[in-house]
Amino acid sequence: MADLSKYRNIGIFAHVDAGKTTTTERILKLTGKIHKLGEVHDGASTMDFMEQEAERGITIQSAATTCFWKDHRFNVIDTPGHVDFTVEVYRSLKVLDGGIGVFCGSGGVEPQSETNWRYANDSEVSRLIFVNKLDRMGADFYRVVGQVKKVLGANPLVMTLPIGIEDQFVGVVDVLTKKAYVWDDSGLPENFTVQDVPADMVDQVDEYHEMLVESAVEQDDELMMAYMEGEIPSIEQLKACIRKGTRDLAFFPTFCGSAFKNKGMQLVLDGVVDYLPSPTEVAPQDLTDPETGEPTGQVATVSEDEPFRALAFKIMDDRFGALTFVRVYSGKLKKGDTILNSATGKTERVGRMVEMHANDRNEIDSAQAGDIIAIVGMKNVQTGHTLCDPKHECTLEPMIFPVPVISIAVTPKDKGAAEKLGIALGKMVSEDPSFQVETDEETGDTILKGMGELHLDIKVDILKRTFGIELNVGAPQVAYRETITRAVEDSYTHKKQSGGSGQFGKIDYRIRPGEPGSGFQFKSTVVGGNVPKEYWPAVEKGFKSMMNEGVLAGFPVLDIEVELFDGSFHAVDSSAIAFEIAAKGAFRQSIPKAGAQLLEPIMKVDVFTPEDNVGDVIGDLNRRRGMIKDQEPGAMGIRIKGEVPLSEMFGYIGHLRTITSGRGQFSMEFSHYMPCPNNVAEAVIAAEKQKKANKK
């Protein structure tokens, strides 16, 4: 029986280059998981890691690793920082109980940190904040704390203060105990001494200590009353209050240091033990109805006496075979058990289970509620599937993944590569749910769909390097959509007479624009049996099957309501097929009358630029049909937020770097669909017609 109160399932997330991987490595070093400290100084292990990371933008090696600190067990999940991989962050947050948000001492709160922070707020995950790289030029702990308040709208609870800054940074003061931790120049994490607070910092430490105590006692009415009457709470009482406030997201304990120089990390680990929740302290996951996806009102209570329930949150392929990373929410799992995948309805036997430790793995025989483990060689399991006890079928709350907005067509350069491509893409789709693959029926091309240009670049690069498949890559395509702008009332009759029984179906119907995001809605208000009830589903099916190809340029159609209000049938010649064909003909006949319109994806764009280039950047975004929503001055430059059509954003990074002499950065994510201006729509429609003509 493991003591679940000593478990901490935590994730480390941050912007690219805030020092996430170094922080994770330091945690493993400090907890004795990796013993070779020498490598780090040669720059070997860390740089190694980062080179892969820089090339591919994702954390390689292991998704989860286990280590121990002060007899507490940490399951640490590393998440990538780049915006095209936010799906990774999202799914990691789904299975964690707490996290550490790492911010760069000089870069501060960057666009990606914001997206991650928003995801963590949505998932209601408790977090500590670690302001890293305080040994860097331009580092300013107090400025970053101010940005956390202003940009993230969060409440940082300062737990440690830096002693010295930039190359003078030597240690930190623990605000709670008013002790200074000072490291020597050896760079070894254990070479520190505990001293009195430096004389020039005493007043500042007192001020922050008072703020800390006041924020903490707000969590406990009795303590607060005592404090107001002049009683000083004990360190233990304060820690209990901070723990409660952290769990309720009232504030976020904030630490500082330098992971690379091994300064200040111990206090962060102590913070994880003292303030982040154990699996039993987090609100349990909802169980949902597999048909509707609605919560059933039951939850997966974290306890090993409950039936087995777990969520597969990541699938990775490595040299040992397919690994399915699983968070066990309740019950126990033993080697040789048979478990049910409630998404596919199939059962599988658990062969090997492993715990990941940095880059090696330990075989284990059993796992229990609260564990994060990997199962080797599972078949047909995908990200977000629920694994459960066959006698107690259930579905955990599923993961929702963003819709791809950009696609490219690829063809293998030689015949032999075509088969390899199919197998490789199958693996990649199961690993990354935001990446989709289709085949273009007419050209036979393979279409890759993803979250952005970098996302697809990396996929093509993995195909080339990891799987050795050379591809011809077409130009990126935008996922346009079509809709209608006005309501139409119309009638359509399908009849066919050719000896023997014929086909007959007449429908009277109204088609009107639906609410944005409503998709396809169908209702029937036929009275008096003019169209018998058994044919209504056929009419609905006929209309629905036409939604995949609009009349303007063959793009999928969004947001349409169809109402069947009358019609007629023939006792002998009517059939479900006849009414389905009538509905298809009706769609073709009426959509052009309903003011068909082309929609384009609009992206939420966040551009960072030095002050001198703001005018040029805004001018350029306006030329790209962008709407500027907000400008925000920061320490290093200005952030411009706006909405720009995806079709205008191809190759933008190169252009931005030219305007800003390489200092600009940007991130974008899909926001919504908007009608295309006429001139753009005409060009897109003409290009699609030309493509079809060329194929013939």
mmCIF file of C-alpha atoms in Angstrom, residues 506 508 526-533 535-536 565-570 579:
data_model
loop_
_atom_site.group_PDB
_atom_site.id
_atom_site.type_symbol
_atom_site.label_atom_id
_atom_site.label_comp_id
_atom_site.label_asym_id
_atom_site.label_seq_id
_atom_site.Cartn_x
_atom_site.Cartn_y
_atom_site.Cartn_z
ATOM 1 C CA LYS A 506 -41.525 15.193 -53.059
ATOM 2 C CA ASP A 508 -41.145 21.064 -49.342
ATOM 3 C CA VAL A 526 -44.708 17.759 -41.371
ATOM 4 C CA VAL A 527 -48.271 17.113 -40.182
ATOM 5 C CA GLY A 528 -50.953 14.820 -41.540
ATOM 6 C CA GLY A 529 -48.558 12.149 -42.828
ATOM 7 C CA ASN A 530 -47.782 13.828 -46.176
ATOM 8 C CA VAL A 531 -44.231 12.576 -45.726
ATOM 9 C CA PRO A 532 -44.451 9.458 -43.504
ATOM 10 C CA LYS A 533 -42.252 9.525 -40.376
ATOM 11 C CA TYR A 535 -38.776 8.737 -44.422
ATOM 12 C CA TRP A 536 -37.689 11.712 -42.276
ATOM 13 C CA PHE A 565 -42.540 21.125 -43.567
ATOM 14 C CA ASP A 566 -44.476 19.316 -46.286
ATOM 15 C CA GLY A 567 -44.274 17.025 -49.291
ATOM 16 C CA SER A 568 -45.999 14.024 -50.765
ATOM 17 C CA PHE A 569 -45.375 10.346 -51.347
ATOM 18 C CA HIS A 570 -46.590 7.502 -53.532
ATOM 19 C CA PHE A 579 -36.425 10.648 -50.389
#
